[in-house]
mmCIF file of C-alpha atoms in Angstrom:
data_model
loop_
_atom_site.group_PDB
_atom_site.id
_atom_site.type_symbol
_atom_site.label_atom_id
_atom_site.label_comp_id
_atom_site.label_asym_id
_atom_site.label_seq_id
_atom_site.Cartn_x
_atom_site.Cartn_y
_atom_site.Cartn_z
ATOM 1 C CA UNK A 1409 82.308 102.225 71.811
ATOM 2 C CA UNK A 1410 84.219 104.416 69.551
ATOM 3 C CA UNK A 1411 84.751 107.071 72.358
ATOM 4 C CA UNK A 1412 85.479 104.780 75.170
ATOM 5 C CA UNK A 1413 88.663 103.116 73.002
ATOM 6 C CA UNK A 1414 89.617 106.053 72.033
ATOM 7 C CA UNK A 1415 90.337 107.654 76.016
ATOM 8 C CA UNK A 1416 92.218 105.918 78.408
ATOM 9 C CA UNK A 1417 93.969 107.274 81.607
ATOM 10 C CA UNK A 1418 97.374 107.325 81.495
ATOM 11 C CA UNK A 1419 99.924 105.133 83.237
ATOM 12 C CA UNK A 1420 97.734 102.269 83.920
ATOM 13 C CA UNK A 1421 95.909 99.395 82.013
ATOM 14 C CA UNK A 1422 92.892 100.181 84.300
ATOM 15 C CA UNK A 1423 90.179 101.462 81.701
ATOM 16 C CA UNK A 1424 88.189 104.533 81.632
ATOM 17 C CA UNK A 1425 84.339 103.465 82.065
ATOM 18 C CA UNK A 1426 82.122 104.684 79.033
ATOM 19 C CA UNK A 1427 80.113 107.298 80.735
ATOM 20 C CA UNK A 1428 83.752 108.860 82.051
ATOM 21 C CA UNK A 1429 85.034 108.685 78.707
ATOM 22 C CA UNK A 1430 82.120 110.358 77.289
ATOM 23 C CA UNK A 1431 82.201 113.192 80.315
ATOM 24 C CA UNK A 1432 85.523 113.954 79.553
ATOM 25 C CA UNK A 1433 84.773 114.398 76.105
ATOM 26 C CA UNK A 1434 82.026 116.711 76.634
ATOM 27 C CA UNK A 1435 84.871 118.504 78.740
ATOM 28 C CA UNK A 1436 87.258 119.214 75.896
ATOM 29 C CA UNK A 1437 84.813 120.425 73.541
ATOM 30 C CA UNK A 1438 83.566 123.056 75.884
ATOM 31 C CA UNK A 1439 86.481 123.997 77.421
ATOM 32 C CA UNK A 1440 88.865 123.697 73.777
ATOM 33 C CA UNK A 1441 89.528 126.796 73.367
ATOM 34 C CA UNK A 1442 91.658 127.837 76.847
ATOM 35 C CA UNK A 1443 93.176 124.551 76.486
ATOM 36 C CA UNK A 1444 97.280 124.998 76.341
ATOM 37 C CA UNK A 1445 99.009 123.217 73.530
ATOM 38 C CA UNK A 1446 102.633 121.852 73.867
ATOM 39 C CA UNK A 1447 103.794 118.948 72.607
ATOM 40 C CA UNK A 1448 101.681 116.050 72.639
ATOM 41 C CA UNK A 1449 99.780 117.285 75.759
ATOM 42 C CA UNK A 1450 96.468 119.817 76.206
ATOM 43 C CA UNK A 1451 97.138 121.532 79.262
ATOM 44 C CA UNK A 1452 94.204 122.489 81.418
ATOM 45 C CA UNK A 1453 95.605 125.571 83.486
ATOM 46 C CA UNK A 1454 92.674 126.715 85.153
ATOM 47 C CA UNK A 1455 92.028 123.129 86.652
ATOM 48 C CA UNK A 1456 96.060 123.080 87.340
ATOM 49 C CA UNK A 1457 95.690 126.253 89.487
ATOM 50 C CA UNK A 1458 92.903 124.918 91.388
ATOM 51 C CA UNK A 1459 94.313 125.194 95.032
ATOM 52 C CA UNK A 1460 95.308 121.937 97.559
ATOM 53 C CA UNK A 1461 97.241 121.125 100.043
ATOM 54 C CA UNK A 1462 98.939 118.166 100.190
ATOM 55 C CA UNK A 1463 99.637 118.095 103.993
ATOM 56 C CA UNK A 1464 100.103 113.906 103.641
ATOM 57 C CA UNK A 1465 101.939 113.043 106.982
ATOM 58 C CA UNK A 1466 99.006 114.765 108.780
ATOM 59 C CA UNK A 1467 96.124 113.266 106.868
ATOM 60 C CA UNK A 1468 95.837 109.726 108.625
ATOM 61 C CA UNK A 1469 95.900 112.127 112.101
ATOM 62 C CA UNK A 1470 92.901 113.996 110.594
ATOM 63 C CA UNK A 1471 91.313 111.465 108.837
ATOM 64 C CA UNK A 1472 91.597 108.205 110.398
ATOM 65 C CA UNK A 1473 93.140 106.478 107.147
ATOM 66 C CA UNK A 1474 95.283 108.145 103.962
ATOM 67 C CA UNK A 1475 94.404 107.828 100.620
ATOM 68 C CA UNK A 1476 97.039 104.459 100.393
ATOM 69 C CA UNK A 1477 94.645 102.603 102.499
ATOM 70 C CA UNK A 1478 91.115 101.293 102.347
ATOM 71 C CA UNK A 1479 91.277 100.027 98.532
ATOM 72 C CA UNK A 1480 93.945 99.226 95.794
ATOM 73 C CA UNK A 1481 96.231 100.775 93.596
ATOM 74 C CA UNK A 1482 95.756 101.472 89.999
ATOM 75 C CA UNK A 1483 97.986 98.746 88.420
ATOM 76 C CA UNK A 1484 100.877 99.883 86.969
ATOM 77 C CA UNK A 1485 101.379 100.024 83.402
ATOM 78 C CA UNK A 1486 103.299 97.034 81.712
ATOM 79 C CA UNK A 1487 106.686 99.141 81.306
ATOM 80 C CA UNK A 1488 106.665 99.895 84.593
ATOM 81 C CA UNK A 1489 106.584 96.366 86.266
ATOM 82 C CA UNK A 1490 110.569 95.156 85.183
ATOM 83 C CA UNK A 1491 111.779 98.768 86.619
ATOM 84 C CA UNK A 1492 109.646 97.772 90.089
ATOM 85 C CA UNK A 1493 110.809 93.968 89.940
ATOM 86 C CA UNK A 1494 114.772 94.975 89.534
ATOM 87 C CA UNK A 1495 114.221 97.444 92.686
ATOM 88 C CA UNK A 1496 112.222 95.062 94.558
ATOM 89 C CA UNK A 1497 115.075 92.800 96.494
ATOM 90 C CA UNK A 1498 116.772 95.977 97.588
ATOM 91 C CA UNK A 1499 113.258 97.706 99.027
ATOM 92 C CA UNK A 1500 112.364 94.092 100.132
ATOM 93 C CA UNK A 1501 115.826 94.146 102.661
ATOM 94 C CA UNK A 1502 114.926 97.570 103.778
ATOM 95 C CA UNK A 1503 111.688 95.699 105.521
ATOM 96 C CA UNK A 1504 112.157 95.674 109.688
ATOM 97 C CA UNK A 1505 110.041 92.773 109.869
ATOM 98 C CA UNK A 1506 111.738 89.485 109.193
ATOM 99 C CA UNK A 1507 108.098 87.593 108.263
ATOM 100 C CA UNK A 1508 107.236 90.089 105.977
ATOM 101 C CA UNK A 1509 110.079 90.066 104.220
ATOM 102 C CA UNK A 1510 109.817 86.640 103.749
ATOM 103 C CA UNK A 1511 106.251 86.925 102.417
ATOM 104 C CA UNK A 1512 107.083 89.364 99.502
ATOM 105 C CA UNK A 1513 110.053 86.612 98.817
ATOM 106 C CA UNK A 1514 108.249 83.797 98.775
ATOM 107 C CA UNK A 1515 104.630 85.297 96.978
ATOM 108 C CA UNK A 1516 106.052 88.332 95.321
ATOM 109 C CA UNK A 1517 104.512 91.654 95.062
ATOM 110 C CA UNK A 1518 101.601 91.049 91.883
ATOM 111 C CA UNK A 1519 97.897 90.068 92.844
ATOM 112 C CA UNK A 1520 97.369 86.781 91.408
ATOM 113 C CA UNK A 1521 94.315 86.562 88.976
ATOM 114 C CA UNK A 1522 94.290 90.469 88.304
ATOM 115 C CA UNK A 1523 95.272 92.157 85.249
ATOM 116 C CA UNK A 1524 99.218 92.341 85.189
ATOM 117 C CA UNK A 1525 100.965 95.342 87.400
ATOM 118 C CA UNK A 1526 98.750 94.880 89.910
ATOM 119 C CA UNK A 1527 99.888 94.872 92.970
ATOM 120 C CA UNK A 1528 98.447 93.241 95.653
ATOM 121 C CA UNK A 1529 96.861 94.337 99.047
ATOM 122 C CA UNK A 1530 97.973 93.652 102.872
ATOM 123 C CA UNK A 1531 95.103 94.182 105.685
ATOM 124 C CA UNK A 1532 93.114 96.031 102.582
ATOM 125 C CA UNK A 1533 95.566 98.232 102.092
ATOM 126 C CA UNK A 1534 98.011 98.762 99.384
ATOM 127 C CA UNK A 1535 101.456 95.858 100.234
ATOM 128 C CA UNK A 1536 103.917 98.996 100.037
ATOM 129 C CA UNK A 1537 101.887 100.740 102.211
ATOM 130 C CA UNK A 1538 103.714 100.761 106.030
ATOM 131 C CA UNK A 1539 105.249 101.785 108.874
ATOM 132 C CA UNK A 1540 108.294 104.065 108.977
ATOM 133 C CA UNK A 1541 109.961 105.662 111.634
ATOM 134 C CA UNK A 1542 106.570 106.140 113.815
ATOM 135 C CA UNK A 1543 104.984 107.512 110.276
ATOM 136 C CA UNK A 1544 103.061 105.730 107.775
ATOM 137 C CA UNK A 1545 104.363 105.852 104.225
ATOM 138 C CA UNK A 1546 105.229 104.505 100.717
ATOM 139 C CA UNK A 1547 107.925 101.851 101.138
ATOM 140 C CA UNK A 1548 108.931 102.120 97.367
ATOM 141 C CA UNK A 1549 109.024 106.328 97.562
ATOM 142 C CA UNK A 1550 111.224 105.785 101.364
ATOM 143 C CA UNK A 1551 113.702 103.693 99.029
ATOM 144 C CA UNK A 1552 113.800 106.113 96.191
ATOM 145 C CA UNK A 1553 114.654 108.974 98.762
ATOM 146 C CA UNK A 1554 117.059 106.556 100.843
ATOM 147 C CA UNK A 1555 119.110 105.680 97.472
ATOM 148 C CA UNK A 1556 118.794 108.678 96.087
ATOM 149 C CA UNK A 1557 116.902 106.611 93.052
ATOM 150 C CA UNK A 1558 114.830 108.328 90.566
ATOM 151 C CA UNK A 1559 111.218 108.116 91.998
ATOM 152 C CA UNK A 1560 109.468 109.125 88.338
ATOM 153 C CA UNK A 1561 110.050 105.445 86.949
ATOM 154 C CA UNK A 1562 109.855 103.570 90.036
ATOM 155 C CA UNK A 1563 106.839 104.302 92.273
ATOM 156 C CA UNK A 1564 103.476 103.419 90.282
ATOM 157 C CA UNK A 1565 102.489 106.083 88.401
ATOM 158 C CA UNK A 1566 99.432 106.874 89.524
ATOM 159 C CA UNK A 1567 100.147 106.608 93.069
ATOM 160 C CA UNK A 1568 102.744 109.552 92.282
ATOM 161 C CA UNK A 1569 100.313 111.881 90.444
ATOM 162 C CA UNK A 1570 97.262 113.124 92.280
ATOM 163 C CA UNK A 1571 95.958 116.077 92.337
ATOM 164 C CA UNK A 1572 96.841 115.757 88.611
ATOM 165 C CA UNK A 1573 95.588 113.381 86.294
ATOM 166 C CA UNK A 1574 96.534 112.655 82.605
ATOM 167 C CA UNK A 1575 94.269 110.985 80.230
ATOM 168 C CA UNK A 1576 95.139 110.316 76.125
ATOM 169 C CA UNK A 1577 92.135 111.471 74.159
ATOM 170 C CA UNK A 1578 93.041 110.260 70.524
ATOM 171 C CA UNK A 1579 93.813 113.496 69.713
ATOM 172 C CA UNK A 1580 96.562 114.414 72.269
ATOM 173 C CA UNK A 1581 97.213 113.618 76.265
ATOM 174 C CA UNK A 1582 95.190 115.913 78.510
ATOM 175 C CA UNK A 1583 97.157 117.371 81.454
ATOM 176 C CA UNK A 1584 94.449 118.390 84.212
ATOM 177 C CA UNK A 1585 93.917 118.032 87.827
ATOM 178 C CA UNK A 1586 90.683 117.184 90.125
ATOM 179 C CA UNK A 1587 87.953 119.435 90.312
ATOM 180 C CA UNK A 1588 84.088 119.807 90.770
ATOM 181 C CA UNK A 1589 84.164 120.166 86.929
ATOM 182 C CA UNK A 1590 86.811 116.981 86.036
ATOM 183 C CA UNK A 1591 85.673 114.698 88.836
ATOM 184 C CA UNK A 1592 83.231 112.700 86.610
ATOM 185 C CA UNK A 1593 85.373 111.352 84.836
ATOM 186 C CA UNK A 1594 89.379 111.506 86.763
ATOM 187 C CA UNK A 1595 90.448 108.678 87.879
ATOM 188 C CA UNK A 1596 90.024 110.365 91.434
ATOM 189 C CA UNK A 1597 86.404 110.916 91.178
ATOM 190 C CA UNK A 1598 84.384 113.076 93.707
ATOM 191 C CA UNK A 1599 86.289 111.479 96.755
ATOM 192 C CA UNK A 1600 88.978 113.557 97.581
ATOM 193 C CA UNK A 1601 86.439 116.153 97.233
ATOM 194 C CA UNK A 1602 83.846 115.413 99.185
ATOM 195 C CA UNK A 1603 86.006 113.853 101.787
ATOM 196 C CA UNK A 1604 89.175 115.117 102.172
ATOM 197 C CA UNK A 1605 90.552 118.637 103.226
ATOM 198 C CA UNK A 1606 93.878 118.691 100.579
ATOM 199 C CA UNK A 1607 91.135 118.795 97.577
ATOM 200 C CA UNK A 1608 88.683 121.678 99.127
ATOM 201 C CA UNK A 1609 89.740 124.368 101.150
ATOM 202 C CA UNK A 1610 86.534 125.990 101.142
ATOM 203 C CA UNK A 1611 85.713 122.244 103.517
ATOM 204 C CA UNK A 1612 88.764 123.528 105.447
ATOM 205 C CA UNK A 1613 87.581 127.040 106.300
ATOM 206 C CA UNK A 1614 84.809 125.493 108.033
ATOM 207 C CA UNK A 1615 86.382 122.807 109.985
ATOM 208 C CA UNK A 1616 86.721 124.596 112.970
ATOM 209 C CA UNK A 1617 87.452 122.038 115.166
ATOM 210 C CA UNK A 1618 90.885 121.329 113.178
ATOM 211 C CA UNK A 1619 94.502 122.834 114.606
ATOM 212 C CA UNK A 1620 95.154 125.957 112.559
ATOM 213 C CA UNK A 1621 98.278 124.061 112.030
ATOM 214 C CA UNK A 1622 96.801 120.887 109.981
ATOM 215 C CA UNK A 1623 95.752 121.270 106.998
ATOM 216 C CA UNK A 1624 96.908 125.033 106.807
ATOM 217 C CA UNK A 1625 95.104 127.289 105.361
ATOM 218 C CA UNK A 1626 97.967 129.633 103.913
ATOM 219 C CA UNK A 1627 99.169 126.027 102.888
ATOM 220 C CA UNK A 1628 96.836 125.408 100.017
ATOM 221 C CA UNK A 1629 98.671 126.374 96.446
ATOM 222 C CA UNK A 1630 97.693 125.559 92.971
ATOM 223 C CA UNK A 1631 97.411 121.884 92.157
ATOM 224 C CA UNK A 1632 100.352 121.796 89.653
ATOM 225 C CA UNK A 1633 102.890 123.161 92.270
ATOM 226 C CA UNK A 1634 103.142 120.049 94.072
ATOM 227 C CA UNK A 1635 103.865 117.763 91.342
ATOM 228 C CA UNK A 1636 106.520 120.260 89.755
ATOM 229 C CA UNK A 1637 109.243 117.516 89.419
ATOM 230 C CA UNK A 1638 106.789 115.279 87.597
ATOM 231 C CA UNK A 1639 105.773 117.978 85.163
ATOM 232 C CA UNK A 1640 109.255 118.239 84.187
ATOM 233 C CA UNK A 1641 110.036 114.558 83.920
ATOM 234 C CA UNK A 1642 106.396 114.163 81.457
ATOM 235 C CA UNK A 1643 107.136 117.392 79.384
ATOM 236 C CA UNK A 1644 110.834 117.341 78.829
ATOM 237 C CA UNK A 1645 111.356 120.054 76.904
ATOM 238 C CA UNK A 1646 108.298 121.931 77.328
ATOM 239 C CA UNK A 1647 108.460 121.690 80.853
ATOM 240 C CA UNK A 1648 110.047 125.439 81.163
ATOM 241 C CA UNK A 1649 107.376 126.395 78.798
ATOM 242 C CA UNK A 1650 104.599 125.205 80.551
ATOM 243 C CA UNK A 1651 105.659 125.966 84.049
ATOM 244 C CA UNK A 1652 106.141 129.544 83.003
ATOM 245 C CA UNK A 1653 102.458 129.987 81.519
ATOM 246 C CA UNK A 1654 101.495 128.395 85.085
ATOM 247 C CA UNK A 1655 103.093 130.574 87.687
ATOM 248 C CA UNK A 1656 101.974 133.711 85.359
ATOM 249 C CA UNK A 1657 97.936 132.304 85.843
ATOM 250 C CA UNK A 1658 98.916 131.441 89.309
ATOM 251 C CA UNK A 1659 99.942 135.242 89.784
ATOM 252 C CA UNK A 1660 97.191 136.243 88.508
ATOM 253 C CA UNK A 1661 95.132 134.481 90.713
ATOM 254 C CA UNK A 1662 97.352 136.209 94.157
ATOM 255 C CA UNK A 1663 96.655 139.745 92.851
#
């Protein structure tokens, strides 16, 4: 009990199970010593330079859904819900269909019965999830980019972080990313993984059947590259820091 209160994934109010808790304990004692200090964080680089490719407006092509639909969302933690409710008329007008706009007006955007910051589902997919411009997309990230709003507070955090994943430990926040070696206990599990070609390139070598142009190959880079503006906006003032030690491990791995 003492280890599951203590670790918690970050962003949420969705809890860590016990046996992740414990896995991801097991995980910082052996791997302790390459762990990066700075700040309040432990930063895992080697996990951070694992390589993906986050080829999103090709995946539902490849893989017949996106990782938006077939479940629901992490709920969003409870100082992120007023900064989505003040936003909400605005990315509710931006809706092309009249009856759906009407339905997040008259039932709003929460699940009803579920912990707070949940947001609710549509067809079994996630309510933001939708059509736009012939694509399928984030409703709340189209309005950040439309505005010109800052997308860090607004769009639910953990929606905004994979490959990453951040997860308090009692004794600082650990900074890592997916992997065969973190998947028991991220919040991603062994899904992307097994599943999906942005989290395993050695899956896309063999997929021969694949355009060279989905999916690229010479598209894959390390994990922490493709969440560079959300580094900065988490580590403030270690950011430079951090992203410095990175790209020097991520040379290291070209060479």
């Amino acid at each position: 009990m003492r280890t599951l209160q203590r670790f918690r994934y970050v962003g949420t109010p969705d809890p860590m199970t016990q046996k992740e808790a414990y896995h991801c304990e097991k995980y910082i004692k052996k791997h302790r010593q390459k762990l990066y200090r700075a700040g309040a964080f432990w930063i895992d680089v080697d996990a951070l330079l694992a390589p993906f490719h986050l080829d999103c407006w090709n995946c539902r092509d490849v893989h017949g859904e996106t990782c938006c639909e077939g479940g629901q969302p992490y709920a969003v933690d409870k100082r992120q819900i007023p900064v989505l409710e003040e936003h909400l008329p605005m990315i509710t007008e931006r809706l092309q269909d009249e009856k759906e706009r009407a339905n997040w007006q008259a039932y709003g955007i929460w699940e009803l019965g579920k912990p707070p910051g949940t947001i609710r589902m549509k067809h079994g997919n996630c309510l933001f999830y939708r059509e736009l411009d012939g694509k399928y997309g984030c409703a709340i990230h189209a309005y950040a980019e439309q505005t010109e709003s800052e997308l860090q507070p607004l769009k639910p955090f953990s929606c905004q972080l994979y490959p990453l994943d951040l997860i308090e430990t009692g004794e600082g926040i650990l900074l890592t990313a997916v992997t065969s070696e973190t998947s028991s206990f991220s919040r991603w599990g062994t899904d992307y993984l097994d599943h999906f070609y942005c989290a395993s390139q050695e899956r896309r070598k063999q997929a021969g059947h694949l355009d060279d142009a989905l999916f690229a190959l010479e598209g894959y880079r390390p994990a922490y590259e493709w969440n560079l503006p959300l580094l900065r906006y988490l580590l403030q003032d270690d950011a430079e820091r951090v992203e410095s030690l990175l790209a020097e491990g991520a040379a290291g791995l070209r060479n």
